[in-house]
Coordinates of C-alpha atoms in Angstrom, one line a residue:
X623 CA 0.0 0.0 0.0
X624 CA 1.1 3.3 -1.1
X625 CA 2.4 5.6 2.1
X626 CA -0.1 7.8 3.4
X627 CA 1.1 12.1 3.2
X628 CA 2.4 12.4 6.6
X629 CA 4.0 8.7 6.6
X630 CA 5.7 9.9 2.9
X631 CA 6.6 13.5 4.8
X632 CA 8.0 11.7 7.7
X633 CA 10.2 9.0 6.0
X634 CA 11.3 12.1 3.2
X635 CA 12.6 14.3 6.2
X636 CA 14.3 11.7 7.7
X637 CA 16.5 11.0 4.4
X638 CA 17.1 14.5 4.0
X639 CA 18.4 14.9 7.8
X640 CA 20.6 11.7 7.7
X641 CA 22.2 13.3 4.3
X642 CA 22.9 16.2 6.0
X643 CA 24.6 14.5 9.0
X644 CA 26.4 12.5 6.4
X645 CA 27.5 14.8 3.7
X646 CA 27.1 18.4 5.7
X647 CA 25.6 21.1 4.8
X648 CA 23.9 20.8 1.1
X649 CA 21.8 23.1 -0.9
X650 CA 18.1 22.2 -1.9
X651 CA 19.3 21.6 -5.2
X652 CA 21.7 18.9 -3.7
X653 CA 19.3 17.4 -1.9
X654 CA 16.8 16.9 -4.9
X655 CA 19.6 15.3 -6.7
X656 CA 20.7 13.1 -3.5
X657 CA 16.9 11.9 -2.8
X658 CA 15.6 12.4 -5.8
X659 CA 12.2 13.9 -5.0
X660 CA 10.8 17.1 -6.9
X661 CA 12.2 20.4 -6.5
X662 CA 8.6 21.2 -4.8
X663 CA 8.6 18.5 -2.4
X664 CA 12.5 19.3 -1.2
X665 CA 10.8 23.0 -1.0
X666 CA 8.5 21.7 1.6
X667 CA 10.7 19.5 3.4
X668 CA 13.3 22.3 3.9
X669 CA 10.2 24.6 5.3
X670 CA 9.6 22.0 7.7
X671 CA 12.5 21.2 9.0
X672 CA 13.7 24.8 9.1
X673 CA 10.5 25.5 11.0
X674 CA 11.0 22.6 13.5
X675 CA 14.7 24.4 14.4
X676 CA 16.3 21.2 12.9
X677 CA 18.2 23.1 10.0
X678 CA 19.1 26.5 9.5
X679 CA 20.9 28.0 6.5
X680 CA 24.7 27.9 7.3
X681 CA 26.5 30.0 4.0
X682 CA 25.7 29.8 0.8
X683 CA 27.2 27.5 -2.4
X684 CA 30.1 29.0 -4.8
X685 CA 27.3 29.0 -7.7
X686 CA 27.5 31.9 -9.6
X687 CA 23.6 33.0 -9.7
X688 CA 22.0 33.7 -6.0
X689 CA 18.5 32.3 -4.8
X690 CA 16.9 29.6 -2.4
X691 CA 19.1 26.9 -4.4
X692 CA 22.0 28.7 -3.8
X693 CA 21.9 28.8 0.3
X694 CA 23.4 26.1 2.3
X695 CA 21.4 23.9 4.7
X696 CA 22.7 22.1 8.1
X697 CA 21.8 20.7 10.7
X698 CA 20.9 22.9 13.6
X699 CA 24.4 21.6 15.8
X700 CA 23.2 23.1 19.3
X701 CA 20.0 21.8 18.9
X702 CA 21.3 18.9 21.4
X703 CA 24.9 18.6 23.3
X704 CA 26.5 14.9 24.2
X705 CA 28.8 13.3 26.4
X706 CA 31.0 10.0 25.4
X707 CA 33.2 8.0 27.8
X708 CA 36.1 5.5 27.8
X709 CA 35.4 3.7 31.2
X710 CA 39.1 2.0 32.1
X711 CA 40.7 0.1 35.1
X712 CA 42.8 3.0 35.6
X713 CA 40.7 5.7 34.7
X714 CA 38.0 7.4 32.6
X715 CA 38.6 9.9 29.0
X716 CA 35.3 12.5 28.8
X717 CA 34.1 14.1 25.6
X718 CA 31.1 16.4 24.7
X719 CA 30.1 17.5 21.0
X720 CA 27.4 19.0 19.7
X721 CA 24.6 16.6 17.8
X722 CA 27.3 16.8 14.8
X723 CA 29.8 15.6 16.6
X724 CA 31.7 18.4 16.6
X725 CA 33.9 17.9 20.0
X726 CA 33.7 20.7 22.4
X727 CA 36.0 19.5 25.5
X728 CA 37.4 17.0 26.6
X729 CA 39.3 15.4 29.9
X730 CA 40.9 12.7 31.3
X731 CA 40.9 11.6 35.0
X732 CA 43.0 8.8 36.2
X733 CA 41.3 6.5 39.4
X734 CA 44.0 4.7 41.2
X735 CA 43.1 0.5 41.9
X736 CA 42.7 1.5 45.9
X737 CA 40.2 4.1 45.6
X738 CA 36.9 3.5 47.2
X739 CA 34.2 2.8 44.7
X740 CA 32.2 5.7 46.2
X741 CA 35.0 8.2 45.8
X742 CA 36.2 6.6 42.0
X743 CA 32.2 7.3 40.8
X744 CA 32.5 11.0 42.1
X745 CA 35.8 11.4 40.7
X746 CA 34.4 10.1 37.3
X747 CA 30.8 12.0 37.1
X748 CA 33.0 15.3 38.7
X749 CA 35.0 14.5 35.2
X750 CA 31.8 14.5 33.1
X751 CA 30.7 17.5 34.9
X752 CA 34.0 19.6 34.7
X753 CA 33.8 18.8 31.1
X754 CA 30.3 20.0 30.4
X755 CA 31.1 22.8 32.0
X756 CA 34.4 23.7 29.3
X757 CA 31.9 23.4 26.9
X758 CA 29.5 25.9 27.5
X759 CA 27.2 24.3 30.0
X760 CA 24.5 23.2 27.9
X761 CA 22.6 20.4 29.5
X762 CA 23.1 16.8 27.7
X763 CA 20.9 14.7 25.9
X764 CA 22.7 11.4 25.3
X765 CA 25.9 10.0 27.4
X766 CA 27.2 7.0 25.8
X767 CA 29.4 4.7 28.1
X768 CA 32.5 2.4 26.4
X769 CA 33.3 -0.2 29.5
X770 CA 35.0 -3.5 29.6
X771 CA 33.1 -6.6 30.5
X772 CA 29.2 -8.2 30.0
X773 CA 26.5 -5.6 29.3
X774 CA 22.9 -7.5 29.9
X775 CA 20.8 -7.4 26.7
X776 CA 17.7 -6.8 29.1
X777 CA 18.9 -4.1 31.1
X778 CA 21.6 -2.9 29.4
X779 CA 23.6 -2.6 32.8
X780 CA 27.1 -4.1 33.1
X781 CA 27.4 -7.4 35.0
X782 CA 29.5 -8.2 37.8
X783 CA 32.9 -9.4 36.3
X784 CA 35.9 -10.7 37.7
X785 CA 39.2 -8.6 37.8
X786 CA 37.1 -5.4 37.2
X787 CA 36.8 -2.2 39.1
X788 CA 33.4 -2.1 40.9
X789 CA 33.1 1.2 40.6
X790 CA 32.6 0.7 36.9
X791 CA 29.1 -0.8 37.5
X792 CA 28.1 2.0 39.5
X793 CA 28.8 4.8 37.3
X794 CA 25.7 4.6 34.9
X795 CA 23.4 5.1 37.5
X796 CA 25.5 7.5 39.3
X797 CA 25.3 9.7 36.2
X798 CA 22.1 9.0 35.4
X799 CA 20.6 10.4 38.4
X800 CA 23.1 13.5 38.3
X801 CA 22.4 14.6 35.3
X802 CA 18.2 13.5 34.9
X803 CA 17.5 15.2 32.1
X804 CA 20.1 13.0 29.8
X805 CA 19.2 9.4 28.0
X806 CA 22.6 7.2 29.5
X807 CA 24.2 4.1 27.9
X808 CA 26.1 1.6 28.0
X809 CA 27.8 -0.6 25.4
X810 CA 31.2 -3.1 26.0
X811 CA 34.2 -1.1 24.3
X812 CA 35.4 -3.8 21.9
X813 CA 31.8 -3.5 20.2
X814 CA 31.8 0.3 20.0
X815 CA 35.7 0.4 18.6
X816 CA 34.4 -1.8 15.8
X817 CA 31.2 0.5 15.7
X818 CA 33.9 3.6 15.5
X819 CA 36.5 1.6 12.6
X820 CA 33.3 0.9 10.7
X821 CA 31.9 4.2 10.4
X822 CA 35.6 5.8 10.7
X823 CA 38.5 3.3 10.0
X824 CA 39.8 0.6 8.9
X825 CA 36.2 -1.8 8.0
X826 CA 34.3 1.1 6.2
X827 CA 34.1 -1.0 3.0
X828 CA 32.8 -4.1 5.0
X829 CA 29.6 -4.9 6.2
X830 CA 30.8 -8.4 7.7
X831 CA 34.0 -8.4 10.0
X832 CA 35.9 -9.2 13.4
X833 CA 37.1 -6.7 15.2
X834 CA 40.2 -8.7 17.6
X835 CA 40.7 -5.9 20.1
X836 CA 44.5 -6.1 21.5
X837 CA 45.0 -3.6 24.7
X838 CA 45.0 -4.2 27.9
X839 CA 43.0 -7.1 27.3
X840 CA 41.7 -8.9 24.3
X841 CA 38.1 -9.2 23.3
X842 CA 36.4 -9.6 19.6
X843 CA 33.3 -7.7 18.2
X844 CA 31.4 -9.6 15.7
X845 CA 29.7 -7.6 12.7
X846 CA 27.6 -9.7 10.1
X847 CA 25.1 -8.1 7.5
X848 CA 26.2 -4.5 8.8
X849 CA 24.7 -6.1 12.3
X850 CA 26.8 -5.6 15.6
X851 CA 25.6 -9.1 17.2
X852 CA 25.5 -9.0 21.2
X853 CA 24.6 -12.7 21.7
X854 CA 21.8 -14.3 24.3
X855 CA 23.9 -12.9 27.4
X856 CA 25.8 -9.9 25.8
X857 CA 29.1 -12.2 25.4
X858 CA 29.6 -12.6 21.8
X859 CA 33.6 -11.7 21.2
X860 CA 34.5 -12.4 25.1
X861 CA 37.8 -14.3 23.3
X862 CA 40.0 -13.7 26.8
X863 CA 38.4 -16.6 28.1
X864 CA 38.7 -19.0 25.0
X865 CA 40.8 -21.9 25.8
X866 CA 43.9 -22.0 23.9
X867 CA 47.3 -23.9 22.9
X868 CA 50.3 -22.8 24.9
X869 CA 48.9 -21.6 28.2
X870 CA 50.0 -23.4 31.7
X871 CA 45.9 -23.4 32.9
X872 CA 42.6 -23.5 31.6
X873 CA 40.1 -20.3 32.2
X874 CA 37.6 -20.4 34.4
X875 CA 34.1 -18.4 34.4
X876 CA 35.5 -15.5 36.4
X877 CA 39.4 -15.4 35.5
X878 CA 40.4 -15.2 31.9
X879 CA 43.9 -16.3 33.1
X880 CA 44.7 -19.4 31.3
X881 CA 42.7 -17.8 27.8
X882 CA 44.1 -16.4 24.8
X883 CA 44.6 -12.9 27.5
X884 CA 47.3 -15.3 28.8
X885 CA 48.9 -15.2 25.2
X886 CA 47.8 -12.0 23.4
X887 CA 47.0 -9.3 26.5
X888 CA 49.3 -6.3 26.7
X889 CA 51.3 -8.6 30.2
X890 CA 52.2 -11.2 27.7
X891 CA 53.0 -9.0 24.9
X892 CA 55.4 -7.4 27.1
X893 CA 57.0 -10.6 28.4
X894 CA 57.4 -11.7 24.8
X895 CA 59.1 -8.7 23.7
X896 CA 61.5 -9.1 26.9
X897 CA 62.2 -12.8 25.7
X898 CA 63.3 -11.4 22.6
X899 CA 65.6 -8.8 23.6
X900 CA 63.3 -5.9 23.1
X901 CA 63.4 -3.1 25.4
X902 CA 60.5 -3.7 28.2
X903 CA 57.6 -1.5 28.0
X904 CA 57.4 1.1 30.5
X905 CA 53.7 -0.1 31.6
X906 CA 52.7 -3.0 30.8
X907 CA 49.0 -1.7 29.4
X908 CA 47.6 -1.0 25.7
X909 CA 49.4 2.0 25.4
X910 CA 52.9 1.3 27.1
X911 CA 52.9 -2.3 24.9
X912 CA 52.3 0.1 22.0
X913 CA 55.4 1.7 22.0
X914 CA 57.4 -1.3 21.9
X915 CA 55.6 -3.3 19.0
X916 CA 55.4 0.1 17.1
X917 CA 59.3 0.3 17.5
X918 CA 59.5 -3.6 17.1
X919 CA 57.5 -2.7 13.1
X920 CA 59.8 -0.2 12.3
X921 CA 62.9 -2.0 13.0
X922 CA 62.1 -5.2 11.5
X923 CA 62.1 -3.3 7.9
X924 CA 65.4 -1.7 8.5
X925 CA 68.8 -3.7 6.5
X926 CA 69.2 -7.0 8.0
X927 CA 71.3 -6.7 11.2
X928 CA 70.8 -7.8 15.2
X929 CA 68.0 -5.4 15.7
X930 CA 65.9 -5.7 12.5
X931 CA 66.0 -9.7 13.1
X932 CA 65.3 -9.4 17.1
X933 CA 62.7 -6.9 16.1
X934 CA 61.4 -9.5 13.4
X935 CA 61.1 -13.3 15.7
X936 CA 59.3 -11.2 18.0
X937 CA 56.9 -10.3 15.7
X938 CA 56.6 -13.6 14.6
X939 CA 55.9 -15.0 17.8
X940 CA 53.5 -12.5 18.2
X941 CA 51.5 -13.3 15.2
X942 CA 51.9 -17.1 16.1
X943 CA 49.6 -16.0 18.9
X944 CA 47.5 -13.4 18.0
X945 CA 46.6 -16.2 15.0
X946 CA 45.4 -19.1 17.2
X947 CA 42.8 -16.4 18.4
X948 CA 41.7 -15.3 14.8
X949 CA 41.5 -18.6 13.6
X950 CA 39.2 -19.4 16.1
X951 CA 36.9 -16.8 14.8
X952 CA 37.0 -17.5 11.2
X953 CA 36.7 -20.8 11.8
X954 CA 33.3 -20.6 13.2
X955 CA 32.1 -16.9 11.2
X956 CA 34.0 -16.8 8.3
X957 CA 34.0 -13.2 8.2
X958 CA 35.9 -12.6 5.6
X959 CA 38.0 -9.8 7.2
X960 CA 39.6 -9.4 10.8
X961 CA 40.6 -6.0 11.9
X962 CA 43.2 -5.7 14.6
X963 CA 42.2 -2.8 16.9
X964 CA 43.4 -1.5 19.9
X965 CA 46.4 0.3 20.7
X966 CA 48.6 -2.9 20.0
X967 CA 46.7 -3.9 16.7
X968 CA 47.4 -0.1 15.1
X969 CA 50.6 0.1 16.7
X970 CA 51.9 -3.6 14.7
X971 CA 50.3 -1.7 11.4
X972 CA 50.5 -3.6 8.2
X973 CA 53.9 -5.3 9.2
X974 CA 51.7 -7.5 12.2
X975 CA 48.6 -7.7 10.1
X976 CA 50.4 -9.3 7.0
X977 CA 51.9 -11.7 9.4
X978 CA 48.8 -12.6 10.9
X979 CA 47.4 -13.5 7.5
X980 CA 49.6 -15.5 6.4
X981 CA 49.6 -17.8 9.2
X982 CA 45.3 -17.8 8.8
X983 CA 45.9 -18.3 4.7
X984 CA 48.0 -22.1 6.7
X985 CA 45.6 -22.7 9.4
X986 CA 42.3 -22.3 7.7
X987 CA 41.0 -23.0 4.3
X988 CA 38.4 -19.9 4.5
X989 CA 39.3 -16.6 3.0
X990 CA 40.2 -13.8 5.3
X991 CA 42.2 -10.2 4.8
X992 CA 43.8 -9.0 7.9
X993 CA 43.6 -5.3 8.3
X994 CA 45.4 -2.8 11.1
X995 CA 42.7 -1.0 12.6
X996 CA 43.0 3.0 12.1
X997 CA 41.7 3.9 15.2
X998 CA 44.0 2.4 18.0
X999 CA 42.9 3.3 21.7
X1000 CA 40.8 5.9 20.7
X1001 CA 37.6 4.0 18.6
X1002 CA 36.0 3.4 21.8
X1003 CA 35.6 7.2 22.8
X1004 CA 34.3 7.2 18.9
X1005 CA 32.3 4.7 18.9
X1006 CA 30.6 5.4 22.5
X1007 CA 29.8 9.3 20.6
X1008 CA 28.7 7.4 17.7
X1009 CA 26.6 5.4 19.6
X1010 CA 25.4 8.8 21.4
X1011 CA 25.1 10.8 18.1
X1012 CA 22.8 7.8 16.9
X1013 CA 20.4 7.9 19.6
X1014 CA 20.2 11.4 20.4
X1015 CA 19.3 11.7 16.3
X1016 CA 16.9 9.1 16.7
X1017 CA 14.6 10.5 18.8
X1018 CA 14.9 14.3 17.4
X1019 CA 14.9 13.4 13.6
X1020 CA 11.5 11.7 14.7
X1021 CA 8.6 13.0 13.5
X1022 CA 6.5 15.0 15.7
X1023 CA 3.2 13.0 16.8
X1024 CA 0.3 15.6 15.7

C-alpha cells in the first residue's frame, strides 16, 4: 500500500536529515539530486525542517547566480549537546560535542586500583561534569558509556565481572541520576571500537567483519550483514576466556587467566618482547605495549642486522599467537575480514597484520584479509559518541506525533 502524506513527509525528512549528518551542509538543489524527489517537495521538506529548528541555513554554495538553491542547509548543531566515555581500570577519558559531533571538550581523570568505589564514581561523574562545564554548560541529551566486561541485553547494565573495578558498575546510574534530564548508555568497548572503525577506519568498506581488540585485554566484536551481534547474554567476542594452545591453565568463568589474554594481552605481549631482547615497556598496558611493537615494526624493515632480526622473531611469535585467536573466529564466522584494533593492533600496522594473514591463509581453508585497525585506543571514545550521536538523532529526527 502506497504511504499515506504524513508517513511519505515523515520518512522524506528523515533522508534529508541523515544526508545532511552524512554529507554536511547541502543546498536544496543537492538534496533533490541526493533523494531524488521534486524540486517542490524538497521545498516543503526544507520549510519544515527549518521551521522545526532542525536546520538553518549555514552560508551559501560558490554557484554563480543567487537564490533559495543557492543557500546552504545544516543541521541545527546546538539543537542537542552529548557526552561519550572510555570507562578504564585505571581511569575514565570524557568528551562532549554538539549533535554533529563536533567535540567541544574533553578530559581525562586517572582512578587509582585502591580508591573506594564511592569516591572513584564522584571522581568520574565530577569529570563529566567539569567537562560539560568547558563546553558551554549546555545540559546533555545522550551520554554513551565504552566499559570493559558483560552488558545484559535486558537491562543494558554491566554485569559483575571478575578482575574489574566495581566502581565501573556504579557509574551509569550514578550519572544518570546526576544529570536526569540526559538518556545514558552503556555498550562493552570492543563492540563500539568496531562500531567507531566501521563508520571511521579501517572496515568502512565491510559490512561483515571481526574486530580482535589487542590492549590491555583482548576481546572480539562480531559484525555480520552490517549487524553488531551481542549474543543471548551480551558475550559474543569475550575471546580472553577462549581456551587455547600454549597456556599453563585453563580459564575459568570469572578469570580469563589461562585464555588467549594469557597469550595476546598487553602482560604477555610485554613478556614476549623481553624474551626477545626488546626493550621492556614502561607499563605493561595497551598503550605502554604500543610503544614497543610500534618500534619492534619499524625495526624489523630496517637492512638486516641484530635489531631488524630481534625486532622480526618477535613479531613472529606475536602473530603465532594473535593467530590461534583469529583462527578461532574465522573458523566458526568466516568473516571474511579481521581488523586488529586496539592500541597494539594499530601500533603492529600492516607489518603485524600481513603476518597474521599469512599464518590464517596455513591454518584455515576460508578466505580472510587482515587489516590494522585505524583507530587504535581511541575508537572506543568514537564509537561510545557514535553510539550517542545515533540515539540522540533518533529521537529528534522523529517525527512529531500531531
Amino acid at each position: 500500500m502506497p504511504a499515506s502524506p504524513s508517513t511519505a513527509r515523515a520518512i522524506n525528512d528523515r533522508l534529508a536529515l541523515r544526508l545532511l549528518q552524512r554529507e554536511g551542509p547541502l543546498t536544496a538543489g543537492q538534496l533533490k539530486q541526493l533523494t531524488g524527489l521534486s524540486r517542490p517537495t524538497v521545498a516543503d521538506l526544507v520549510e519544515r525542517l527549518s521551521a522545526s529548528g532542525l536546520i538553518t541555513v549555514v552560508g551559501e554554495s560558490g554557484e554563480q547566480r543567487r537564490g533559495p538553491n543557492a543557500r546552504l542547509y545544516g543541521i541545527v548543531a546546538d539543537r542537542a549537546h552529548l557526552a561519550a566515555l572510555d570507562v578504564r581500570t585505571e581511569g575514565v577519558l570524557v568528551l562532549v560535542s554538539d549533535l554533529v559531533g563536533r567535540v567541544l571538550a574533553e578530559d581525562s581523570v586517572p582512578i587509582g586500583g585502591n580508591t573506594g568505589t564511592g569516591p572513584a564514581v564522584e571522581q568520574a561523574v565530577a569529570a563529566v561534569e567539569r567537562t560539560v562545564e568547558r563546553a558551554g554548560g549546555r545540559r546533555l541529551h545522550t551520554v554513551g558509556i565504552g566499559a570493559p566486561g558483560l552488558v545484559e541485553p535486558a537491562t543494558g547494565d554491566l554485569r559483575d565481572s571478575g578482575g574489574l573495578p566495581a566502581w565501573h558498575r556504579r557509574l551509569a546510574a550514578a550519572l544518570q541520576e546526576r544529570l536526569p534530564e540526559a538518556r545514558v548508555t552503556v555498550e562493552n568497548e570492543t563492540n563500539l571500537a568496531a562500531l567507531a572503525e566501521q563508520r571511521e577506519g579501517a572496515a568502512r568498506d565491510r559490512d561483515t567483519f571481526v574486530l580482535l581488540w589487542l590492549g590491555h585485554g583482548v576481546g572480539a566484536a562480531v559484525v555480520l550483514d552490517g549487524a553488531l551481534r551481542r549474543g543471548a547474554s551480551g558475550g559474543t567476542g569475550e575471546i580472553g576466556f577462549l581456551p587455547v594452545p600454549g597456556t599453563a591453565t585453563l580459564p575459568s568463568a570469572t578469570d580469563c587467566d589461562g585464555g588467549f589474554h594469557s597469550l595476546a594481552g598487553a602482560a604477555a605481549i610485554a613478556r614476549l618482547a623481553e624474551e626477545h631482547g626488546l626493550p621492556g615497556a614502561e607499563r605493561a598496558d595497551g598503550p605502554g605495549v604500543a610503544v614497543v611493537v610500534r618500534e619492534a615494526a619499524a625495526r624489523s624493515t630496517e637492512p638486516s642486522g641484530g635489531r631488524a632480526e630481534a625486532a622480526g622473531r618477535f613479531l613472529d611469535a606475536l602473530a603465532d599467537r594473535v593467530a590461534i585467536g583469529a583462527a578461532s573466529v574465522v573458523s566458526i564466522l568466516d568473516p571474511g575480514c579481521v581488523v586488529l584494533g586496539g592500541e597494539i593492533g594499530q601500533a603492529g600496522g600492516a607489518v603485524l597484520a600481513e603476518r597474521v594473514a599469512e599464518r590464517l591463509r596455513r591454518m584455515s581453508p576460508l578466505v580472510t584479509e587482515v587489516r590494522a585497525g585505524r583507530l587504535g585506543g581511541t575508537a572506543v571514545l568514537r564509537g561510545a559518541l557514535l553510539t550517542a550521536r545515533d540515539r540522540a538523532q533518533d529521537e529528534l529526527f522523529a517525527p512529531a506525533v500531531r
